[in-house]
Amino acid sequence: DLPVFWLPHASGSMTDGQAPVRTIILEHTQTFGTSVGAELGIFETLGMRTPRDLDAVARLEYHTDRGPAGGLAARYQGGFVTDITREPWNFEGDLRSYFVYDHGFDDIGRPLSDPDPEGSELRGRVLWEHQHFFPYDLQVQIRGGYVSDQRFLEQWFPREFDNGLPHDLSAYFKRQRENEAF
């Protein structure tokens, strides 16, 4: 039980963002065991240049005490100026997903809810956030999310569980001009 080599976190930039491998994951924790994996740029892996307004990443991992895991993340943006009104029309969005075929136990004091007979369960989350700015000072924000069970975020994404918004469906519409808003 005496550590020979201790390195809490190491990171660095390999290229200007056009390499297929974005991140290499190698770590060991009491909760997940030894974890190996990588984040891969989807366009770069397919031999394509990343579009200016879209970036997509796939994350693939294996945790010895939990099982295989992976997800997709994408960030997009765009816009133009309308021909008739010369008003801007812009949008941006973010999609994050992560799933794990979990055969372990959450370390928040309770076993998984209703595990299957083999002791494994598909767990995960998806979150999509979109913001759109229309002409005439109109704005729309939309969020849609899914979480497989009530303890998933607490175990796998504790910072997001503590500080993030809920993974539900919501929409916000606003028209704001000078000192009035509707």
Coordinates of N, CA, C and O in Angstrom, one line a residue:
D1 N 0.8 -1.2 0.0 CA 0.0 0.0 0.0 C 0.8 1.3 0.0 O 0.4 2.3 0.4
L2 N 2.1 1.2 -0.5 CA 2.9 2.3 -0.5 C 3.0 2.8 -2.0 O 3.5 2.0 -2.9
P3 N 2.6 4.0 -2.4 CA 2.6 4.4 -3.8 C 4.1 4.6 -4.2 O 4.9 5.2 -3.5
V4 N 4.4 4.1 -5.3 CA 5.8 4.2 -5.9 C 5.8 5.4 -6.8 O 6.8 6.2 -6.8
F5 N 4.8 5.6 -7.6 CA 4.7 6.8 -8.5 C 3.3 7.4 -8.4 O 2.3 6.7 -8.5
W6 N 3.3 8.7 -8.1 CA 2.0 9.3 -7.9 C 1.9 10.5 -8.8 O 2.7 11.4 -8.9
L7 N 0.9 10.5 -9.7 CA 0.6 11.6 -10.6 C -0.9 11.9 -10.7 O -1.6 11.1 -11.2
P8 N -1.4 12.9 -10.0 CA -2.8 13.1 -10.0 C -3.5 13.4 -11.3 O -4.5 13.0 -11.6
H9 N -2.8 14.2 -12.1 CA -3.4 14.6 -13.4 C -2.3 15.2 -14.3 O -1.5 15.9 -13.9
A10 N -2.3 14.8 -15.5 CA -1.4 15.3 -16.5 C -2.1 15.5 -17.8 O -2.9 14.7 -18.2
S11 N -1.8 16.6 -18.5 CA -2.4 16.9 -19.7 C -1.5 17.8 -20.6 O -0.6 18.4 -20.1
G12 N -1.8 17.9 -21.9 CA -1.0 18.7 -22.8 C -1.7 18.7 -24.1 O -2.5 17.9 -24.5
S13 N -1.2 19.6 -25.0 CA -1.7 19.7 -26.3 C -0.8 19.0 -27.3 O 0.4 19.3 -27.3
M14 N -1.3 18.2 -28.1 CA -0.4 17.5 -29.1 C -0.3 18.2 -30.4 O 0.7 18.3 -31.0
T15 N -1.5 18.8 -30.9 CA -1.5 19.4 -32.2 C -2.4 20.6 -32.1 O -2.9 21.0 -31.1
D16 N -2.8 21.1 -33.3 CA -3.7 22.3 -33.4 C -5.1 21.8 -33.4 O -6.0 22.6 -33.8
G17 N -5.5 20.6 -33.1 CA -6.8 20.1 -33.0 C -7.3 19.4 -34.2 O -8.4 19.0 -34.4
Q18 N -6.4 19.0 -35.1 CA -6.7 18.3 -36.3 C -6.3 16.8 -36.3 O -6.3 16.1 -37.3
A19 N -5.8 16.3 -35.1 CA -5.4 14.9 -35.0 C -6.6 14.1 -34.5 O -7.5 14.6 -33.8
P20 N -6.8 12.9 -35.0 CA -7.9 12.1 -34.6 C -8.0 11.9 -33.1 O -9.1 11.9 -32.5
V21 N -6.9 11.6 -32.4 CA -6.9 11.4 -31.0 C -6.8 12.7 -30.2 O -5.8 13.4 -30.3
R22 N -7.8 13.1 -29.5 CA -7.8 14.4 -28.8 C -7.3 14.2 -27.4 O -6.6 15.0 -26.8
T23 N -7.7 13.1 -26.7 CA -7.3 12.8 -25.3 C -7.1 11.3 -25.2 O -7.8 10.5 -25.7
I24 N -6.1 11.0 -24.4 CA -5.9 9.6 -24.0 C -6.1 9.5 -22.5 O -5.6 10.3 -21.7
I25 N -6.9 8.5 -22.1 CA -7.3 8.4 -20.7 C -6.7 7.1 -20.1 O -6.8 6.0 -20.7
L26 N -6.0 7.3 -19.0 CA -5.4 6.2 -18.2 C -5.4 6.6 -16.8 O -4.6 7.5 -16.4
E27 N -6.2 6.0 -16.0 CA -6.3 6.4 -14.6 C -6.8 5.2 -13.7 O -7.3 4.2 -14.3
H28 N -6.6 5.3 -12.4 CA -7.1 4.3 -11.5 C -7.8 5.0 -10.3 O -7.2 5.9 -9.7
T29 N -9.0 4.6 -10.0 CA -9.7 5.2 -8.9 C -10.4 4.0 -8.1 O -10.6 2.9 -8.7
Q30 N -10.7 4.2 -6.9 CA -11.4 3.2 -6.1 C -12.8 2.9 -6.6 O -13.2 1.8 -6.5
T31 N -13.4 3.9 -7.1 CA -14.8 3.8 -7.6 C -14.9 3.0 -8.9 O -15.8 2.2 -9.1
F32 N -14.0 3.4 -9.9 CA -14.1 2.8 -11.2 C -13.1 1.8 -11.6 O -13.1 1.2 -12.6
G33 N -12.0 1.6 -10.7 CA -11.0 0.7 -11.1 C -10.0 1.4 -12.0 O -9.9 2.6 -12.1
T34 N -9.3 0.6 -12.8 CA -8.4 1.1 -13.8 C -9.2 1.5 -15.1 O -10.0 0.6 -15.5
S35 N -9.0 2.6 -15.6 CA -9.8 3.1 -16.7 C -8.8 3.5 -17.8 O -7.8 4.1 -17.6
V36 N -9.2 3.0 -19.0 CA -8.4 3.3 -20.2 C -9.4 3.8 -21.3 O -10.5 3.3 -21.3
G37 N -9.0 4.7 -22.1 CA -9.9 5.2 -23.2 C -9.3 6.3 -23.9 O -8.1 6.6 -23.8
A38 N -10.1 6.9 -24.8 CA -9.6 8.0 -25.7 C -10.8 8.8 -26.1 O -12.0 8.3 -26.2
E39 N -10.5 10.1 -26.4 CA -11.5 10.9 -27.0 C -11.0 11.1 -28.5 O -9.8 11.5 -28.7
L40 N -11.9 10.9 -29.4 CA -11.5 10.9 -30.8 C -12.4 12.0 -31.5 O -13.6 12.0 -31.4
G41 N -11.7 12.8 -32.3 CA -12.5 13.8 -33.2 C -13.1 13.0 -34.3 O -12.4 12.2 -35.0
I42 N -14.4 13.1 -34.4 CA -15.1 12.3 -35.4 C -14.7 12.6 -36.8 O -14.4 11.7 -37.6
F43 N -14.7 13.9 -37.2 CA -14.3 14.3 -38.5 C -12.9 13.9 -38.9 O -12.6 13.4 -39.9
E44 N -12.0 14.1 -37.9 CA -10.6 13.8 -38.1 C -10.4 12.2 -38.3 O -9.6 11.8 -39.1
T45 N -11.1 11.5 -37.5 CA -11.0 10.0 -37.6 C -11.5 9.5 -39.0 O -10.9 8.6 -39.5
L46 N -12.5 10.2 -39.5 CA -12.9 9.9 -40.9 C -12.1 10.5 -42.0 O -12.4 10.3 -43.2
G47 N -11.0 11.2 -41.6 CA -10.1 11.8 -42.6 C -10.6 13.1 -43.2 O -10.2 13.5 -44.2
M48 N -11.6 13.7 -42.5 CA -12.1 15.0 -43.0 C -11.6 16.1 -42.1 O -11.3 15.9 -41.0
R49 N -11.6 17.3 -42.7 CA -11.3 18.5 -41.9 C -12.5 18.9 -41.1 O -13.6 18.8 -41.5
T50 N -12.3 19.4 -39.9 CA -13.4 19.8 -39.0 C -14.1 21.0 -39.6 O -13.4 22.0 -39.9
P51 N -15.4 21.0 -39.8 CA -16.1 22.1 -40.3 C -15.9 23.3 -39.3 O -15.8 23.2 -38.1
R52 N -16.0 24.5 -39.9 CA -15.8 25.7 -39.1 C -16.8 25.9 -38.0 O -16.5 26.3 -36.9
D53 N -18.0 25.5 -38.2 CA -19.1 25.7 -37.2 C -19.6 24.5 -36.5 O -20.6 24.5 -35.9
L54 N -18.8 23.4 -36.6 CA -19.3 22.1 -36.0 C -18.0 21.3 -35.5 O -17.1 21.2 -36.3
D55 N -18.1 20.9 -34.3 CA -17.0 20.0 -33.7 C -17.7 18.8 -33.1 O -18.7 19.0 -32.3
A56 N -17.3 17.6 -33.4 CA -17.9 16.4 -32.8 C -16.8 15.5 -32.3 O -15.8 15.3 -32.9
V57 N -17.0 14.9 -31.1 CA -16.0 14.1 -30.4 C -16.7 12.8 -29.9 O -17.8 12.9 -29.4
A58 N -16.1 11.7 -30.1 CA -16.5 10.4 -29.5 C -15.6 10.0 -28.4 O -14.4 10.2 -28.5
R59 N -16.1 9.6 -27.3 CA -15.3 9.2 -26.1 C -15.6 7.7 -25.9 O -16.8 7.3 -25.7
L60 N -14.5 6.9 -25.9 CA -14.6 5.5 -25.6 C -13.8 5.1 -24.5 O -12.6 5.5 -24.4
E61 N -14.3 4.3 -23.5 CA -13.6 4.0 -22.3 C -13.9 2.6 -21.8 O -15.0 2.0 -22.2
Y62 N -13.0 2.0 -21.0 CA -13.3 0.8 -20.3 C -12.9 1.0 -18.9 O -11.7 1.3 -18.6
H63 N -13.8 0.7 -17.9 CA -13.4 0.8 -16.5 C -13.5 -0.6 -15.9 O -14.5 -1.3 -16.0
T64 N -12.4 -1.1 -15.3 CA -12.3 -2.5 -14.9 C -13.4 -2.9 -13.8 O -13.8 -4.0 -13.8
D65 N -13.7 -1.9 -13.0 CA -14.7 -2.2 -11.9 C -16.1 -1.8 -12.3 O -17.1 -2.1 -11.6
R66 N -16.3 -1.2 -13.5 CA -17.7 -0.8 -13.9 C -18.1 -1.3 -15.3 O -19.3 -1.7 -15.4
G67 N -17.2 -1.3 -16.3 CA -17.6 -1.8 -17.6 C -17.3 -0.9 -18.7 O -16.7 0.2 -18.5
P68 N -17.7 -1.2 -19.9 CA -17.4 -0.3 -21.1 C -18.3 0.9 -21.0 O -19.5 0.9 -20.6
A69 N -17.8 2.0 -21.6 CA -18.6 3.3 -21.6 C -18.2 4.1 -22.8 O -17.1 3.9 -23.4
G70 N -19.0 5.0 -23.1 CA -18.7 5.9 -24.3 C -19.8 6.9 -24.4 O -20.9 6.8 -23.9
G71 N -19.5 7.9 -25.3 CA -20.5 8.9 -25.6 C -20.1 9.8 -26.7 O -18.9 9.7 -27.2
L72 N -21.0 10.7 -27.1 CA -20.7 11.6 -28.1 C -20.9 13.0 -27.6 O -21.8 13.3 -26.7
A73 N -20.2 14.0 -28.1 CA -20.3 15.4 -27.7 C -20.2 16.2 -29.0 O -19.3 15.9 -29.9
A74 N -21.0 17.2 -29.2 CA -20.9 18.0 -30.4 C -21.3 19.5 -30.0 O -22.1 19.7 -29.1
R75 N -20.6 20.4 -30.6 CA -20.9 21.8 -30.4 C -21.0 22.4 -31.8 O -20.2 22.2 -32.7
Y76 N -22.0 23.2 -32.0 CA -22.3 23.8 -33.3 C -22.7 25.3 -33.1 O -23.1 25.7 -32.1
Q77 N -22.6 26.1 -34.2 CA -23.0 27.5 -34.2 C -23.1 27.9 -35.7 O -22.6 27.3 -36.6
G78 N -23.8 29.0 -35.9 CA -24.0 29.5 -37.2 C -24.8 30.8 -37.2 O -25.3 31.2 -36.1
G79 N -25.0 31.3 -38.4 CA -25.8 32.5 -38.5 C -25.7 33.2 -39.8 O -24.8 32.9 -40.6
F80 N -26.5 34.2 -40.0 CA -26.5 35.0 -41.2 C -27.2 36.3 -41.0 O -27.9 36.4 -39.9
V81 N -27.2 37.2 -41.9 CA -28.0 38.4 -41.9 C -29.1 38.3 -42.9 O -28.8 38.0 -44.1
T82 N -30.4 38.5 -42.6 CA -31.5 38.4 -43.5 C -31.4 39.4 -44.6 O -30.9 40.6 -44.4
D83 N -31.8 39.1 -45.8 CA -31.7 40.0 -47.0 C -32.6 41.1 -46.9 O -32.3 42.3 -47.3
I84 N -33.8 40.9 -46.4 CA -34.9 41.9 -46.4 C -34.7 42.9 -45.2 O -34.6 44.1 -45.4
T85 N -34.6 42.4 -44.0 CA -34.5 43.3 -42.8 C -33.1 43.6 -42.4 O -33.0 44.5 -41.5
R86 N -32.1 42.9 -42.9 CA -30.7 43.1 -42.5 C -30.6 42.9 -41.0 O -29.7 43.5 -40.3
E87 N -31.4 42.0 -40.4 CA -31.3 41.7 -39.0 C -30.5 40.4 -38.9 O -30.5 39.5 -39.7
P88 N -29.7 40.2 -37.8 CA -29.0 39.0 -37.6 C -29.9 37.8 -37.2 O -30.9 38.0 -36.5
W89 N -29.4 36.6 -37.6 CA -30.1 35.4 -37.3 C -29.0 34.4 -36.9 O -28.3 33.9 -37.7
N90 N -28.8 34.2 -35.6 CA -27.7 33.4 -35.1 C -28.2 32.2 -34.2 O -29.3 32.4 -33.6
F91 N -27.4 31.2 -34.2 CA -27.8 30.1 -33.3 C -26.5 29.4 -32.8 O -25.4 29.5 -33.5
E92 N -26.6 28.7 -31.7 CA -25.5 27.8 -31.2 C -26.1 26.7 -30.3 O -27.2 26.9 -29.8
G93 N -25.4 25.7 -30.2 CA -25.9 24.5 -29.4 C -24.8 23.6 -29.0 O -23.7 23.7 -29.4
D94 N -25.2 22.7 -28.1 CA -24.3 21.8 -27.5 C -25.0 20.5 -27.3 O -26.2 20.5 -26.8
L95 N -24.4 19.3 -27.6 CA -25.0 18.0 -27.3 C -24.0 17.2 -26.6 O -22.8 17.1 -27.0
R96 N -24.4 16.6 -25.5 CA -23.5 15.7 -24.7 C -24.2 14.4 -24.4 O -25.4 14.5 -23.9
S97 N -23.5 13.3 -24.5 CA -24.1 12.0 -24.2 C -23.0 11.1 -23.6 O -21.8 11.3 -23.9
Y98 N -23.4 10.2 -22.7 CA -22.5 9.3 -22.1 C -23.3 8.1 -21.6 O -24.3 8.3 -20.9
F99 N -22.9 6.9 -22.0 CA -23.6 5.7 -21.5 C -22.5 4.7 -21.0 O -21.4 4.6 -21.6
V100 N -22.9 3.9 -20.1 CA -22.0 2.9 -19.5 C -22.8 1.6 -19.3 O -24.0 1.7 -18.8
Y101 N -22.3 0.5 -19.6 CA -22.9 -0.8 -19.3 C -22.3 -1.2 -18.0 O -21.3 -1.8 -17.9
D102 N -23.0 -0.8 -16.9 CA -22.4 -0.7 -15.6 C -22.7 -2.1 -14.8 O -23.8 -2.5 -14.7
H103 N -21.6 -2.7 -14.4 CA -21.7 -3.9 -13.5 C -21.1 -3.7 -12.1 O -20.8 -4.6 -11.5
G104 N -21.1 -2.4 -11.7 CA -20.5 -2.1 -10.4 C -21.6 -1.6 -9.5 O -22.8 -1.7 -9.7
F105 N -21.1 -1.0 -8.4 CA -22.0 -0.4 -7.4 C -21.6 1.1 -7.2 O -20.4 1.5 -7.2
D106 N -22.6 1.9 -7.1 CA -22.4 3.3 -6.8 C -21.8 3.5 -5.4 O -22.2 2.8 -4.5
D107 N -20.9 4.4 -5.3 CA -20.2 4.6 -4.0 C -20.8 5.7 -3.2 O -20.2 6.4 -2.5
I108 N -22.2 5.9 -3.4 CA -22.9 6.9 -2.6 C -23.8 6.2 -1.6 O -24.8 6.7 -1.1
G109 N -23.4 4.9 -1.2 CA -24.0 4.2 -0.1 C -25.1 3.3 -0.5 O -25.7 2.7 0.4
R110 N -25.5 3.2 -1.8 CA -26.6 2.3 -2.2 C -26.2 1.5 -3.4 O -25.6 2.0 -4.3
P111 N -26.7 0.3 -3.5 CA -26.5 -0.5 -4.8 C -27.3 0.1 -5.9 O -28.3 0.9 -5.7
L112 N -27.0 -0.3 -7.1 CA -27.8 0.1 -8.3 C -29.3 -0.3 -8.1 O -29.6 -1.3 -7.5
S113 N -30.2 0.5 -8.6 CA -31.6 0.2 -8.5 C -31.9 -0.9 -9.5 O -31.6 -0.8 -10.7
D114 N -32.5 -2.0 -9.0 CA -33.0 -3.1 -9.9 C -32.0 -3.6 -10.9 O -32.3 -3.5 -12.1
P115 N -30.8 -4.0 -10.6 CA -29.9 -4.5 -11.6 C -30.4 -5.8 -12.2 O -31.2 -6.5 -11.6
D116 N -30.0 -6.0 -13.4 CA -30.5 -7.2 -14.1 C -29.9 -8.5 -13.5 O -29.0 -8.4 -12.7
P117 N -30.3 -9.7 -13.8 CA -29.8 -10.9 -13.1 C -28.3 -11.1 -13.3 O -27.7 -11.6 -12.4
E118 N -27.7 -10.6 -14.3 CA -26.2 -10.8 -14.5 C -25.5 -9.7 -13.7 O -24.3 -9.7 -13.6
G119 N -26.2 -8.7 -13.1 CA -25.5 -7.7 -12.3 C -25.1 -6.5 -13.1 O -24.2 -5.7 -12.7
S120 N -25.6 -6.3 -14.4 CA -25.1 -5.2 -15.2 C -26.4 -4.4 -15.6 O -27.5 -4.9 -15.7
E121 N -26.1 -3.1 -15.9 CA -27.2 -2.3 -16.3 C -26.7 -1.2 -17.2 O -25.7 -0.6 -17.0
L122 N -27.5 -0.9 -18.3 CA -27.1 0.2 -19.1 C -27.6 1.5 -18.5 O -28.8 1.7 -18.2
R123 N -26.7 2.4 -18.2 CA -27.0 3.7 -17.6 C -26.4 4.8 -18.4 O -25.4 4.6 -19.1
G124 N -27.0 6.0 -18.3 CA -26.4 7.1 -19.1 C -27.2 8.3 -19.1 O -28.2 8.4 -18.3
R125 N -26.8 9.3 -19.9 CA -27.4 10.5 -20.0 C -27.2 11.1 -21.4 O -26.3 10.9 -22.1
V126 N -28.2 12.0 -21.8 CA -28.1 12.8 -23.0 C -28.6 14.2 -22.6 O -29.6 14.4 -21.9
L127 N -27.9 15.2 -23.1 CA -28.3 16.6 -22.8 C -28.1 17.4 -24.1 O -27.0 17.4 -24.6
W128 N -29.1 18.1 -24.6 CA -29.0 19.0 -25.7 C -29.5 20.4 -25.3 O -30.5 20.6 -24.7
E129 N -28.7 21.4 -25.6 CA -29.0 22.8 -25.3 C -28.8 23.6 -26.6 O -27.8 23.4 -27.3
H130 N -29.8 24.4 -26.9 CA -29.8 25.2 -28.2 C -30.3 26.6 -27.9 O -31.3 26.8 -27.1
Q131 N -29.6 27.6 -28.5 CA -30.0 29.0 -28.3 C -30.1 29.6 -29.7 O -29.2 29.4 -30.5
H132 N -31.2 30.3 -30.0 CA -31.4 30.9 -31.3 C -31.8 32.3 -31.1 O -32.7 32.7 -30.4
F133 N -31.1 33.2 -31.9 CA -31.5 34.6 -31.9 C -32.1 34.9 -33.3 O -31.4 34.8 -34.3
F134 N -33.3 35.4 -33.3 CA -34.1 35.7 -34.5 C -34.1 37.2 -34.7 O -33.9 38.0 -33.8
P135 N -34.5 37.6 -35.9 CA -34.7 39.0 -36.1 C -35.8 39.6 -35.2 O -36.6 38.8 -34.6
Y136 N -35.9 40.9 -35.1 CA -36.9 41.6 -34.3 C -36.7 41.3 -32.8 O -37.7 41.2 -32.1
D137 N -35.5 41.1 -32.4 CA -35.1 41.0 -31.0 C -35.7 39.8 -30.3 O -36.1 39.9 -29.1
L138 N -36.0 38.7 -31.0 CA -36.5 37.5 -30.4 C -35.4 36.5 -30.1 O -34.4 36.4 -30.9
Q139 N -35.6 35.8 -29.0 CA -34.6 34.8 -28.6 C -35.3 33.6 -28.1 O -36.3 33.7 -27.4
V140 N -34.8 32.4 -28.4 CA -35.3 31.1 -27.9 C -34.2 30.3 -27.4 O -33.1 30.2 -28.0
Q141 N -34.4 29.7 -26.2 CA -33.5 28.8 -25.6 C -34.3 27.5 -25.3 O -35.3 27.5 -24.7
I142 N -33.7 26.3 -25.7 CA -34.3 25.0 -25.6 C -33.3 24.1 -24.9 O -32.2 24.1 -25.3
R143 N -33.8 23.3 -24.0 CA -33.0 22.3 -23.3 C -33.8 21.0 -23.3 O -35.0 21.0 -22.9
G144 N -33.1 19.9 -23.6 CA -33.8 18.6 -23.5 C -32.8 17.6 -23.0 O -31.6 17.6 -23.4
G145 N -33.2 16.9 -22.0 CA -32.2 16.0 -21.3 C -32.9 14.7 -20.9 O -34.1 14.6 -20.7
Y146 N -32.1 13.7 -20.7 CA -32.5 12.4 -20.3 C -31.4 11.8 -19.4 O -30.2 11.9 -19.7
V147 N -31.8 11.2 -18.2 CA -30.9 10.5 -17.3 C -31.5 9.2 -17.0 O -32.7 9.1 -16.7
S148 N -30.8 8.1 -17.1 CA -31.3 6.8 -16.9 C -31.8 6.5 -15.5 O -32.8 5.8 -15.3
D149 N -31.2 7.1 -14.5 CA -31.6 6.8 -13.1 C -31.2 8.0 -12.2 O -30.3 8.8 -12.6
Q150 N -31.8 8.1 -11.1 CA -31.6 9.2 -10.2 C -30.2 9.4 -9.6 O -29.8 10.5 -9.2
R151 N -29.4 8.3 -9.6 CA -28.1 8.4 -9.1 C -26.9 8.5 -10.1 O -25.8 8.6 -9.7
F152 N -27.3 8.4 -11.4 CA -26.2 8.3 -12.4 C -25.3 9.6 -12.4 O -24.1 9.5 -12.3
L153 N -25.9 10.8 -12.4 CA -25.1 12.0 -12.4 C -24.3 12.2 -11.2 O -23.2 12.6 -11.2
E154 N -24.9 11.8 -10.0 CA -24.2 11.9 -8.8 C -22.9 11.1 -8.7 O -21.9 11.5 -8.2
Q155 N -23.0 9.9 -9.4 CA -21.8 9.0 -9.4 C -20.8 9.4 -10.5 O -19.6 9.4 -10.2
W156 N -21.3 9.6 -11.7 CA -20.4 9.7 -12.8 C -20.0 11.1 -13.2 O -19.0 11.4 -13.7
F157 N -20.9 12.1 -12.8 CA -20.6 13.5 -13.1 C -21.0 14.3 -11.9 O -21.9 15.1 -11.9
P158 N -20.2 14.2 -10.8 CA -20.6 14.9 -9.5 C -20.6 16.4 -9.6 O -21.5 17.0 -9.1
R159 N -19.7 17.0 -10.4 CA -19.7 18.5 -10.5 C -21.0 19.0 -11.2 O -21.6 19.9 -10.8
E160 N -21.4 18.2 -12.3 CA -22.6 18.6 -13.0 C -23.9 18.3 -12.1 O -24.8 19.1 -12.2
F161 N -23.8 17.3 -11.3 CA -24.9 17.0 -10.4 C -25.1 18.1 -9.4 O -26.2 18.5 -9.1
D162 N -24.0 18.6 -8.8 CA -24.0 19.6 -7.8 C -24.3 21.0 -8.4 O -25.0 21.8 -7.7
N163 N -23.8 21.3 -9.6 CA -23.9 22.7 -10.1 C -24.8 22.9 -11.3 O -25.1 24.0 -11.7
G164 N -25.1 21.8 -12.0 CA -25.8 21.9 -13.3 C -27.3 22.0 -13.2 O -27.9 21.8 -12.1
L165 N -27.9 22.4 -14.3 CA -29.3 22.4 -14.4 C -29.9 21.0 -14.5 O -29.1 20.1 -14.9
P166 N -31.1 20.8 -14.2 CA -31.7 19.4 -14.4 C -31.8 19.0 -15.8 O -31.8 19.8 -16.7
H167 N -31.7 17.7 -16.0 CA -31.9 17.1 -17.3 C -33.4 16.8 -17.6 O -33.9 15.7 -17.4
D168 N -34.0 17.9 -18.0 CA -35.4 17.8 -18.3 C -35.7 18.5 -19.6 O -34.8 18.8 -20.3
L169 N -37.0 18.8 -19.9 CA -37.3 19.5 -21.1 C -37.8 20.9 -20.7 O -38.7 21.1 -19.9
S170 N -37.2 21.9 -21.3 CA -37.6 23.3 -21.0 C -37.3 24.2 -22.2 O -36.5 23.9 -23.1
A171 N -38.1 25.3 -22.3 CA -38.0 26.2 -23.3 C -38.2 27.6 -22.8 O -39.0 27.8 -21.8
Y172 N -37.5 28.6 -23.3 CA -37.6 30.0 -22.9 C -37.6 30.9 -24.1 O -36.8 30.8 -25.0
F173 N -38.7 31.7 -24.2 CA -38.9 32.6 -25.3 C -38.8 34.0 -24.7 O -39.4 34.3 -23.7
K174 N -38.1 34.9 -25.5 CA -38.0 36.3 -25.0 C -38.0 37.2 -26.2 O -37.3 36.9 -27.2
R175 N -38.6 38.4 -26.0 CA -38.5 39.5 -27.0 C -38.1 40.7 -26.1 O -38.8 41.1 -25.2
Q176 N -36.9 41.2 -26.4 CA -36.4 42.3 -25.6 C -35.9 43.4 -26.5 O -35.1 43.2 -27.4
R177 N -36.5 44.6 -26.3 CA -36.1 45.8 -27.1 C -36.0 47.0 -26.1 O -37.0 47.2 -25.3
E178 N -34.9 47.7 -26.1 CA -34.6 48.8 -25.3 C -34.9 48.4 -23.8 O -34.2 47.5 -23.3
N179 N -35.9 49.0 -23.1 CA -36.1 48.7 -21.7 C -37.4 47.9 -21.5 O -37.9 47.9 -20.4
E180 N -37.8 47.2 -22.5 CA -39.0 46.3 -22.3 C -38.7 44.9 -22.7 O -37.8 44.7 -23.6
A181 N -39.3 44.0 -22.0 CA -39.0 42.6 -22.3 C -40.4 41.8 -22.2 O -41.2 42.1 -21.3
F182 N -40.6 40.9 -23.0 CA -41.8 40.0 -23.0 C -41.4 38.6 -23.2 O -40.6 38.3 -24.0

